[in-house]
Coordinates of C-alpha atoms and ligand atoms in Angstrom, one line a residue:
M1 CA -12.4 -39.2 22.2
T2 CA -11.0 -35.7 21.6
R3 CA -8.3 -35.5 18.9
F4 CA -5.8 -32.6 18.6
I5 CA -4.8 -31.1 15.3
F6 CA -1.7 -28.8 15.7
I7 CA -1.3 -26.2 13.0
T8 CA 2.1 -24.6 12.5
G9 CA 3.4 -22.3 9.8
G10 CA 6.7 -22.0 8.1
V11 CA 8.7 -19.9 5.5
V12 CA 7.0 -16.6 6.2
S13 CA 4.3 -15.1 8.4
S14 CA 0.9 -13.9 7.2
L15 CA 0.2 -17.2 5.3
G16 CA -3.4 -17.2 6.6
K17 CA -2.9 -20.0 9.2
G18 CA -5.8 -18.6 11.2
L19 CA -8.1 -18.7 8.2
A20 CA -6.9 -22.2 7.2
S21 CA -7.5 -23.4 10.7
A22 CA -11.0 -21.8 10.8
A23 CA -11.9 -23.3 7.4
L24 CA -10.8 -26.7 8.5
G25 CA -12.9 -26.3 11.6
A26 CA -15.9 -25.5 9.5
L27 CA -15.3 -28.5 7.2
L28 CA -15.0 -30.9 10.2
Q29 CA -18.2 -29.4 11.6
A30 CA -19.9 -30.0 8.2
R31 CA -18.8 -33.7 8.6
G32 CA -20.7 -33.8 11.9
F33 CA -17.9 -33.3 14.3
K34 CA -17.8 -31.0 17.3
V35 CA -14.9 -28.7 17.1
R36 CA -13.1 -26.0 19.2
L37 CA -10.3 -23.9 18.0
R38 CA -7.6 -22.3 20.1
K39 CA -4.4 -20.4 19.6
L40 CA -1.0 -20.5 21.4
D41 CA 0.8 -17.3 20.9
P42 CA 4.6 -17.1 21.5
Y43 CA 4.8 -13.4 22.4
I44 CA 5.4 -12.2 26.0
N45 CA 2.5 -9.9 26.5
V46 CA 0.0 -11.7 28.8
D47 CA -2.7 -11.0 26.2
P48 CA -2.8 -8.7 23.2
G49 CA -5.0 -6.2 25.1
T50 CA -2.2 -3.7 25.7
M51 CA -0.8 -3.9 22.1
S52 CA -1.4 -1.2 19.5
P53 CA -3.5 -2.3 16.6
Y54 CA -0.6 -1.4 14.4
Q55 CA 1.4 -4.1 16.1
H56 CA -1.1 -6.8 16.3
G57 CA -4.3 -5.9 14.5
E58 CA -7.7 -6.0 16.2
V59 CA -8.1 -7.3 19.7
Y60 CA -10.9 -9.8 19.6
V61 CA -13.0 -10.0 22.8
T62 CA -14.9 -13.2 23.9
D63 CA -18.1 -13.5 25.8
D64 CA -16.2 -14.3 28.9
G65 CA -14.2 -11.1 28.6
A66 CA -10.8 -12.3 27.3
E67 CA -8.8 -10.0 25.0
T68 CA -7.5 -12.3 22.4
D69 CA -5.8 -12.7 19.0
L70 CA -7.8 -11.7 16.0
D71 CA -7.6 -15.2 14.6
L72 CA -10.2 -16.2 17.2
G73 CA -12.6 -13.9 15.3
H74 CA -12.0 -16.0 12.2
Y75 CA -12.6 -19.2 14.2
E76 CA -16.0 -17.8 15.4
R77 CA -17.0 -16.5 12.0
F78 CA -16.3 -19.8 10.3
T79 CA -17.7 -22.2 13.0
G80 CA -20.1 -20.2 15.0
V81 CA -18.5 -21.7 18.2
A82 CA -18.1 -18.9 20.8
S83 CA -14.5 -18.8 21.9
R84 CA -13.6 -18.6 25.6
Q85 CA -10.8 -17.3 27.7
S86 CA -9.2 -20.7 27.6
D87 CA -8.9 -20.6 23.8
N88 CA -6.0 -18.2 23.6
V89 CA -2.8 -18.3 25.6
T90 CA 0.6 -16.5 25.3
T91 CA 4.1 -17.2 26.5
G92 CA 3.5 -14.3 28.9
R93 CA 0.5 -15.9 30.5
I94 CA 2.2 -19.3 30.7
Y95 CA 5.3 -17.8 32.4
S96 CA 3.3 -15.6 34.8
D97 CA 1.2 -18.7 35.9
V98 CA 4.3 -20.8 36.4
I99 CA 6.1 -18.0 38.3
A100 CA 3.0 -17.5 40.5
R101 CA 3.0 -21.2 41.3
E102 CA 6.7 -21.1 42.1
R103 CA 6.1 -18.2 44.5
R104 CA 3.3 -20.1 46.1
G105 CA 5.6 -22.9 46.7
D106 CA 3.9 -25.4 44.4
Y107 CA 7.3 -26.7 43.1
L108 CA 9.2 -26.5 46.4
G109 CA 12.7 -27.9 46.0
A110 CA 12.7 -27.9 42.2
T111 CA 14.6 -25.9 39.7
I112 CA 12.0 -24.4 37.4
Q113 CA 12.9 -24.9 33.8
V114 CA 11.5 -24.6 30.3
I115 CA 11.4 -28.4 30.0
P116 CA 9.4 -29.7 31.9
H117 CA 7.7 -26.8 33.7
I118 CA 6.9 -24.4 30.9
T119 CA 6.1 -27.3 28.4
D120 CA 3.9 -28.9 31.1
A121 CA 2.0 -25.7 31.5
I122 CA 1.6 -25.4 27.7
K123 CA 0.3 -29.0 27.5
E124 CA -2.1 -28.3 30.4
F125 CA -3.5 -25.3 28.6
A126 CA -3.9 -27.1 25.3
Q127 CA -6.0 -29.8 27.0
A128 CA -7.8 -27.5 29.5
D129 CA -11.6 -26.8 29.4
V130 CA -12.2 -29.6 26.9
Q131 CA -15.7 -31.2 27.1
D132 CA -17.1 -33.5 24.4
E133 CA -15.3 -32.0 21.4
D134 CA -14.2 -34.4 18.7
F135 CA -11.5 -32.1 17.6
I136 CA -9.4 -29.4 19.2
L137 CA -7.6 -27.4 16.5
C138 CA -4.6 -25.7 18.0
E139 CA -2.9 -23.1 16.0
I140 CA 0.7 -22.2 17.0
G141 CA 1.4 -18.5 16.4
G142 CA 4.6 -17.3 14.7
T143 CA 6.8 -19.1 12.2
V144 CA 8.8 -22.3 12.7
G145 CA 12.4 -21.4 13.4
D146 CA 11.5 -18.5 15.7
I147 CA 13.2 -18.8 19.1
E148 CA 10.0 -17.9 20.8
S149 CA 8.0 -20.8 19.4
L150 CA 10.4 -23.5 20.6
P151 CA 8.7 -24.4 23.9
F152 CA 5.4 -24.7 22.1
L153 CA 6.8 -27.0 19.5
E154 CA 8.4 -29.1 22.2
A155 CA 5.1 -29.3 24.1
I156 CA 3.2 -30.5 21.0
R157 CA 5.9 -33.0 20.2
Q158 CA 5.5 -34.4 23.7
M159 CA 1.7 -34.6 23.2
R160 CA 2.2 -36.8 20.2
N161 CA 4.1 -39.2 22.4
E162 CA 1.7 -39.0 25.3
L163 CA -1.6 -39.2 23.4
G164 CA -0.4 -41.3 20.5
I165 CA -0.8 -40.9 16.7
E166 CA -4.5 -41.8 16.9
R167 CA -5.2 -38.6 18.8
T168 CA -2.8 -36.1 17.4
M169 CA -2.0 -34.7 14.0
F170 CA 0.5 -32.1 12.7
L171 CA -0.5 -29.9 9.9
H172 CA 2.1 -27.5 8.6
L173 CA 1.4 -24.5 6.3
T174 CA 4.2 -23.4 4.0
L175 CA 4.6 -21.1 1.0
V176 CA 5.4 -22.3 -2.5
P177 CA 6.5 -19.1 -4.2
Y178 CA 6.5 -18.4 -7.9
I179 CA 9.7 -17.1 -9.3
P180 CA 8.9 -15.1 -12.4
A181 CA 12.5 -15.1 -13.8
A182 CA 12.5 -18.9 -13.8
G183 CA 8.8 -19.2 -14.6
E184 CA 8.5 -21.8 -11.8
L185 CA 7.0 -22.5 -8.5
K186 CA 9.7 -23.3 -6.0
T187 CA 9.5 -26.1 -3.4
K188 CA 12.8 -25.5 -1.6
P189 CA 11.5 -23.1 1.1
T190 CA 8.9 -25.8 2.0
Q191 CA 11.6 -28.4 2.2
H192 CA 13.6 -26.2 4.5
S193 CA 10.7 -25.4 6.7
V194 CA 9.9 -29.1 7.2
K195 CA 13.5 -29.7 8.0
E196 CA 13.2 -27.0 10.8
L197 CA 10.2 -28.9 12.2
Q198 CA 12.0 -32.3 11.9
N199 CA 14.9 -30.7 13.8
V200 CA 12.7 -30.3 16.8
G201 CA 11.3 -33.8 16.4
I202 CA 8.1 -33.1 14.5
Q203 CA 7.2 -34.8 11.3
P204 CA 4.2 -33.1 9.7
D205 CA 1.4 -35.4 8.7
I206 CA -0.3 -33.0 6.3
L207 CA 1.3 -30.1 4.4
M208 CA -0.8 -27.2 3.2
C209 CA 1.1 -25.3 0.5
R210 CA 0.1 -21.7 -0.1
A211 CA 0.6 -20.7 -3.7
D212 CA -0.7 -18.1 -6.1
R213 CA -1.3 -20.6 -8.8
E214 CA -2.0 -24.3 -9.4
I215 CA 0.8 -26.5 -8.0
P216 CA 1.7 -29.0 -10.8
H217 CA 1.6 -32.7 -10.0
S218 CA 5.3 -33.0 -10.4
E219 CA 6.0 -30.4 -7.7
R220 CA 3.6 -31.9 -5.3
R221 CA 5.3 -35.2 -5.8
K222 CA 8.6 -33.6 -5.1
I223 CA 7.4 -32.0 -1.9
A224 CA 6.0 -35.3 -0.8
L225 CA 9.2 -37.1 -1.5
F226 CA 11.5 -34.6 0.2
C227 CA 9.3 -33.8 3.1
N228 CA 8.3 -37.4 3.9
V229 CA 4.6 -36.8 3.5
R230 CA 2.2 -38.8 1.4
E231 CA 1.5 -37.1 -1.9
E232 CA -2.3 -36.9 -1.4
R233 CA -1.5 -35.1 1.9
V234 CA 0.3 -32.3 0.1
I235 CA -2.7 -30.0 -0.1
P236 CA -2.6 -26.9 -2.3
G237 CA -3.9 -23.8 -0.6
L238 CA -4.5 -21.4 -3.4
D239 CA -5.3 -17.7 -3.1
A240 CA -9.0 -17.1 -3.1
D241 CA -11.2 -14.2 -4.3
T242 CA -13.1 -14.1 -1.0
I243 CA -12.0 -15.7 2.4
Y244 CA -15.4 -17.5 2.4
R245 CA -14.2 -19.6 -0.5
V246 CA -11.4 -21.0 1.5
P247 CA -13.5 -23.9 3.0
L248 CA -14.6 -24.8 -0.5
N249 CA -11.1 -24.8 -1.9
L250 CA -9.7 -26.8 0.9
H251 CA -12.5 -29.3 0.6
E252 CA -11.9 -29.7 -3.1
A253 CA -8.2 -30.1 -2.4
G254 CA -9.1 -33.0 -0.1
L255 CA -8.1 -31.5 3.2
D256 CA -11.0 -32.7 5.4
A257 CA -11.0 -36.1 3.6
Q258 CA -7.3 -36.6 4.4
V259 CA -7.8 -35.5 8.0
C260 CA -10.5 -38.1 8.4
D261 CA -8.4 -40.7 6.6
F262 CA -5.5 -40.0 8.9
F263 CA -7.6 -40.6 12.0
G264 CA -9.5 -43.6 10.4
L265 CA -12.8 -41.8 10.6
E266 CA -15.5 -42.4 8.0
T267 CA -18.2 -39.9 7.4
P268 CA -20.4 -39.1 4.4
N269 CA -19.3 -36.2 2.3
P270 CA -19.9 -32.9 4.0
D271 CA -22.6 -30.5 2.9
V272 CA -20.8 -27.3 2.0
S273 CA -23.8 -25.6 0.3
T274 CA -23.9 -22.8 3.0
W275 CA -20.4 -21.8 1.9
K276 CA -21.3 -22.0 -1.8
E277 CA -24.3 -19.7 -1.1
I278 CA -22.2 -17.2 0.8
V279 CA -19.5 -17.1 -1.9
Q280 CA -22.2 -16.7 -4.5
R281 CA -23.7 -13.7 -2.8
V282 CA -20.3 -12.1 -2.2
I283 CA -19.2 -12.5 -5.8
S284 CA -22.4 -11.6 -7.6
P285 CA -24.1 -8.8 -5.7
E286 CA -27.0 -6.9 -7.2
G287 CA -25.7 -3.5 -6.3
E288 CA -23.2 -1.6 -4.3
V289 CA -23.0 0.9 -1.5
T290 CA -20.1 3.0 -0.2
I291 CA -19.5 3.4 3.5
A292 CA -17.0 5.9 4.9
I293 CA -15.2 4.6 8.0
V294 CA -13.8 7.5 9.9
G295 CA -11.3 6.1 12.2
K296 CA -7.7 6.2 13.5
Y297 CA -6.0 3.0 12.4
T298 CA -7.2 3.3 8.8
E299 CA -3.9 2.3 7.1
L300 CA -4.0 -1.2 8.6
K301 CA -7.1 -3.2 7.7
D302 CA -6.4 -5.8 10.3
A303 CA -7.1 -3.2 13.0
Y304 CA -10.8 -3.3 12.2
K305 CA -10.9 -6.9 11.0
S306 CA -14.3 -7.9 12.5
L307 CA -15.8 -4.6 11.5
D308 CA -14.7 -5.1 7.9
E309 CA -16.2 -8.6 7.9
A310 CA -19.5 -7.6 9.6
L311 CA -20.0 -4.9 6.9
T312 CA -19.5 -7.6 4.3
H313 CA -22.1 -9.7 6.1
G314 CA -24.5 -6.8 6.1
G315 CA -23.9 -6.7 2.3
I316 CA -24.5 -10.4 2.0
A317 CA -27.8 -10.0 3.7
N318 CA -28.8 -7.2 1.4
N319 CA -27.3 -8.6 -1.8
V320 CA -25.0 -5.7 -2.3
K321 CA -21.2 -5.2 -2.4
V322 CA -20.1 -2.9 0.4
N323 CA -17.2 -0.6 -0.6
L324 CA -15.3 0.8 2.3
E325 CA -13.7 4.2 2.2
W326 CA -11.2 4.3 5.0
M327 CA -10.8 7.9 6.1
N328 CA -8.3 9.0 8.8
A329 CA -10.4 11.2 11.1
E330 CA -7.5 13.7 11.5
I331 CA -8.1 15.0 8.0
F332 CA -11.4 16.4 9.0
E333 CA -9.8 18.5 11.7
A334 CA -8.1 20.9 9.2
D335 CA -11.1 21.0 6.8
D336 CA -13.5 23.8 6.5
E337 CA -17.2 23.0 6.3
D338 CA -17.2 22.8 2.5
A339 CA -14.3 20.4 2.5
V340 CA -16.1 18.1 5.0
V341 CA -19.1 18.1 2.8
Q342 CA -17.0 17.4 -0.3
R343 CA -15.4 14.4 1.3
L344 CA -18.6 12.8 2.6
E345 CA -21.4 13.8 0.4
G346 CA -21.1 10.9 -2.0
V347 CA -21.1 8.1 0.6
H348 CA -24.2 6.1 1.6
G349 CA -23.3 5.6 5.2
I350 CA -20.8 6.9 7.8
L351 CA -19.3 4.7 10.5
V352 CA -17.2 5.8 13.3
P353 CA -15.6 2.7 14.9
G354 CA -14.0 2.1 18.3
G355 CA -10.7 3.6 19.2
F356 CA -8.5 4.9 22.0
G357 CA -6.8 8.2 22.6
E358 CA -7.5 11.8 21.6
R359 CA -5.9 11.9 18.1
G360 CA -8.6 12.4 15.5
T361 CA -11.5 12.7 17.9
E362 CA -12.5 16.2 16.9
G363 CA -12.5 15.0 13.3
K364 CA -14.8 12.2 14.2
I365 CA -17.1 14.6 15.9
R366 CA -17.3 16.6 12.7
A367 CA -18.1 13.5 10.7
V368 CA -20.9 12.7 13.1
R369 CA -22.3 16.2 12.7
F370 CA -22.2 15.9 9.0
A371 CA -24.2 12.6 9.2
R372 CA -26.7 14.0 11.6
E373 CA -27.3 17.3 9.7
H374 CA -27.3 15.8 6.2
N375 CA -29.5 12.8 7.2
V376 CA -26.9 10.2 6.1
P377 CA -27.1 6.8 7.8
F378 CA -24.7 6.9 10.8
F379 CA -23.3 4.0 12.9
G380 CA -21.2 4.8 15.9
I381 CA -19.4 2.0 17.7
C382 CA -17.9 2.4 21.2
L383 CA -15.7 5.5 20.8
G384 CA -17.9 6.3 17.8
M385 CA -21.0 6.3 20.1
Q386 CA -19.2 8.4 22.7
M387 CA -18.3 11.0 20.0
A388 CA -21.9 11.0 18.8
V389 CA -23.0 11.8 22.3
V390 CA -20.4 14.6 22.7
E391 CA -21.5 16.0 19.3
A392 CA -25.2 16.1 20.4
A393 CA -24.3 17.6 23.7
R394 CA -22.2 20.4 22.2
N395 CA -24.3 21.2 19.1
L396 CA -27.9 20.3 20.1
A397 CA -28.1 20.4 23.9
G398 CA -26.0 23.6 24.2
I399 CA -23.5 21.9 26.5
K400 CA -20.5 23.7 25.0
G401 CA -17.9 22.3 27.3
A402 CA -18.8 18.7 26.6
G403 CA -16.1 16.1 26.2
S404 CA -14.7 12.7 27.3
T405 CA -12.3 12.6 30.3
E406 CA -10.2 10.1 28.3
F407 CA -8.8 13.3 26.6
G408 CA -8.4 15.5 29.7
P409 CA -10.7 17.6 32.0
W410 CA -13.8 19.2 30.5
D411 CA -16.4 21.5 32.0
D412 CA -18.9 18.8 31.2
P413 CA -17.6 15.3 31.2
V414 CA -20.5 13.7 29.3
V415 CA -18.2 10.7 28.8
G416 CA -16.3 9.7 31.9
L417 CA -14.1 7.0 33.4
M418 CA -16.1 4.2 34.7
T419 CA -15.1 3.7 38.3
E420 CA -17.6 1.0 39.4
W421 CA -19.8 -1.5 37.7
I422 CA -21.3 -4.9 38.3
A423 CA -20.6 -8.1 36.4
E424 CA -22.3 -11.3 37.4
G425 CA -22.9 -10.0 40.9
V426 CA -19.3 -8.9 41.4
T427 CA -18.6 -5.2 41.8
H428 CA -15.6 -4.0 39.8
R429 CA -13.7 -0.9 40.8
R430 CA -11.2 1.1 38.9
D431 CA -9.5 4.5 39.1
E432 CA -6.9 6.5 37.2
E433 CA -4.1 4.5 38.8
S434 CA -5.4 1.1 37.9
D435 CA -3.3 -1.3 35.7
K436 CA -4.0 -1.0 32.0
G437 CA -4.0 -4.7 31.1
G438 CA -7.3 -6.6 31.3
T439 CA -9.0 -4.0 33.4
M440 CA -11.6 -2.6 30.9
R441 CA -15.3 -3.5 31.0
L442 CA -14.8 -6.6 28.9
G443 CA -17.0 -9.3 27.5
A444 CA -20.8 -9.9 27.1
Y445 CA -23.1 -7.7 29.1
E446 CA -26.9 -7.6 29.2
C447 CA -28.6 -4.6 27.7
R448 CA -32.3 -3.7 28.1
V449 CA -33.8 -2.3 24.9
R450 CA -36.5 0.3 25.2
P451 CA -39.7 -0.6 23.4
D452 CA -40.9 1.5 20.5
T453 CA -37.4 2.4 19.4
E454 CA -35.6 1.8 16.1
V455 CA -33.1 -0.6 17.7
H456 CA -36.0 -2.6 19.4
R457 CA -37.5 -3.0 15.9
I458 CA -34.0 -4.0 14.5
Y459 CA -33.3 -6.6 17.3
G460 CA -36.9 -7.7 17.8
A461 CA -35.9 -8.2 21.5
D462 CA -36.2 -6.6 24.9
V463 CA -33.0 -8.0 26.2
I464 CA -29.7 -8.4 24.2
F465 CA -26.2 -9.5 25.1
E466 CA -23.3 -7.8 23.4
R467 CA -19.6 -7.7 23.9
H468 CA -17.8 -4.7 25.4
R469 CA -14.2 -3.4 25.6
H470 CA -14.0 0.1 27.0
R471 CA -13.0 2.1 30.0
Y472 CA -15.2 5.2 29.6
E473 CA -18.9 5.4 29.5
V474 CA -21.6 8.0 28.7
N475 CA -22.4 9.8 32.0
V476 CA -26.1 9.0 32.8
S477 CA -26.5 12.3 34.6
Y478 CA -26.6 14.0 31.2
K479 CA -29.4 11.7 29.9
D480 CA -32.3 14.1 30.5
A481 CA -30.6 17.0 28.9
L482 CA -29.6 15.0 25.9
E483 CA -33.0 13.4 25.5
S484 CA -34.6 16.9 25.6
A485 CA -32.3 17.8 22.8
G486 CA -33.6 14.8 20.7
L487 CA -31.1 12.0 21.4
L488 CA -32.9 8.9 22.6
F489 CA -31.3 6.5 25.0
S490 CA -32.7 3.3 23.6
G491 CA -30.6 0.8 25.4
M492 CA -29.4 0.8 29.0
S493 CA -27.7 -1.6 31.4
P494 CA -30.2 -3.6 33.6
D495 CA -29.5 -1.2 36.6
G496 CA -30.3 1.8 34.3
I497 CA -26.9 3.4 35.0
L498 CA -24.9 2.7 31.9
P499 CA -26.2 4.0 28.6
E500 CA -25.6 1.3 25.9
I501 CA -27.4 2.5 22.8
V502 CA -28.5 5.9 21.5
E503 CA -30.5 6.8 18.4
F504 CA -32.0 9.9 16.8
P505 CA -35.7 9.4 16.1
G506 CA -36.6 11.0 12.8
H507 CA -33.1 10.6 11.3
V508 CA -32.9 8.0 8.4
W509 CA -30.6 5.8 10.5
F510 CA -28.6 7.0 13.4
V511 CA -27.5 4.5 16.0
G512 CA -24.6 4.6 18.5
V513 CA -23.7 1.5 20.5
Q514 CA -21.3 1.3 23.4
F515 CA -20.5 -2.3 22.6
H516 CA -18.9 -4.1 19.6
P517 CA -21.7 -5.8 17.6
E518 CA -19.1 -6.6 14.8
L519 CA -17.7 -9.3 17.1
L520 CA -20.9 -11.4 16.9
S521 CA -21.6 -11.2 13.2
K522 CA -21.3 -14.3 11.1
P523 CA -21.4 -14.7 7.3
F524 CA -24.2 -17.2 7.8
N525 CA -25.9 -15.1 10.5
P526 CA -25.2 -11.4 9.9
H527 CA -25.7 -9.1 12.9
P528 CA -29.1 -7.4 12.8
L529 CA -27.5 -3.9 13.3
F530 CA -25.2 -4.4 10.2
I531 CA -28.1 -5.8 8.1
S532 CA -30.2 -2.8 9.0
F533 CA -27.4 -0.2 8.6
I534 CA -26.5 -1.6 5.1
E535 CA -30.3 -1.6 4.2
A536 CA -30.4 2.1 5.1
A537 CA -27.3 2.7 3.0
V538 CA -29.0 0.9 0.1
A539 CA -32.0 3.3 0.5
Q540 CA -29.6 6.2 0.7
S541 CA -27.8 5.1 -2.5
R542 CA -31.1 5.5 -4.4
L543 CA -31.3 9.1 -3.2
V544 CA -27.7 10.3 -4.0
Ligands
LIG601 N1 -11.5 4.7 24.3 C1 -12.9 4.4 24.6 C2 -13.0 3.8 26.0 O1 -12.1 3.3 26.5 C3 -13.6 3.6 23.6 C4 -13.0 2.2 23.5 C5 -13.4 1.5 22.2 O2 -13.9 2.2 21.3 N2 -13.3 0.2 22.2 O3 -14.1 3.9 26.6

């Protein structure tokens, strides 16, 4: 029997609903249950793929090629369960499906309304693609009280009636702020937030109260009384020194025990030793390394969420703390050679991440050149790999007019718009005029790794599957010229047309990948490329 846990948030946004959901998923897993997490987002974009990272943070890509909310990254990192297209839906997608059905004539004769047509579509989605999972944890984006979330709240209210209390639970996250002038934690915002929920017919079963300090017993009792929730189901969610401590904190606070109690499930106490080990490694590293991230959206950490985590995982594997120095690539454009050297000479590794648009790309190319010429570990991801190829073309292969057609015409388009490729036997075609949404090369693709290369040693495999999200691709017709100049194409698509990995033999560590390995890294199973990159950075730290 599949049970549904609906997670809502109140008072303010950014309470860490996604993390709390992911941590609860991990705890239920540790109790032996099969879980799946999904997210219902109230915004009108069909998916977050067309949104700027400044608006929405990273776009997380699934194996099956969905562009999704970054919370799905947390879900995967905490549970190891690969998300699917069916795990993230938005108001935009719901409406476009309903409108397409209306045009087809599926509802002939009816007036299409939010209730029941939109709410039915939401309920259908929440229950779609469910197999033998014991729990579906369904996070509702946004904050209770927003106009946009109303249809979602109405849909989950209906689900409680339809599936019964034995199969549905409402978990509500709130904030209990500390007011310094009064020297007190305040419960009123929580009371108001629960009232908002009750107004739409939802009585939370469990409250998780975020606070920056211990919530005294008296305040928990007050919340329980005013919010109509049992006292032991008022769970404190205290700030943590590392996100990987959240499962441990919530377990200690009794969250998973209360969820099981609510559903009348009895299981032995879960084994949370993996999380203890991870936390231990994060908080007591044996050394540290500094990695420069030369990117575009460097002011907003959420824009590179998975990358940030994957580097932490690489640190966990090597027992070191990874300090990240976020550098806006544009600053390198105005620099002279000495200034570039000054900025980068102390770092133990340089990473150029994915990105879109021309801004800062010449700066990225300079950072690549520095890493190559000074033998500093270099990792280029997606746009970072493309820039590494342009750098090698211009400065090693003598192809002076090399560039990417993403930024206009070049004499030598060593990176060009992909106009045709094959995915699972289906040929995809694109041109300059194609729609922007959902039309990139997306999701997991096979890559053949060339034997006797550094990446083959790192992966220990001939064939790998990695997730993609890009429109442009290194042009294979420049392969021979670039290889003669020393850049080795160590991974290719199975048909040999799309270059997927490049490396510089002889360099301490220089790898560029067209895909996004950060999306697959887990704290309990760090990605091999990140383990290896940080290992190289550790070696570098002994030199500088
Ligand atoms: N802008 C580049 C492309 O579309 C790289 C994309 C990325 O880094 N994710 O190919």
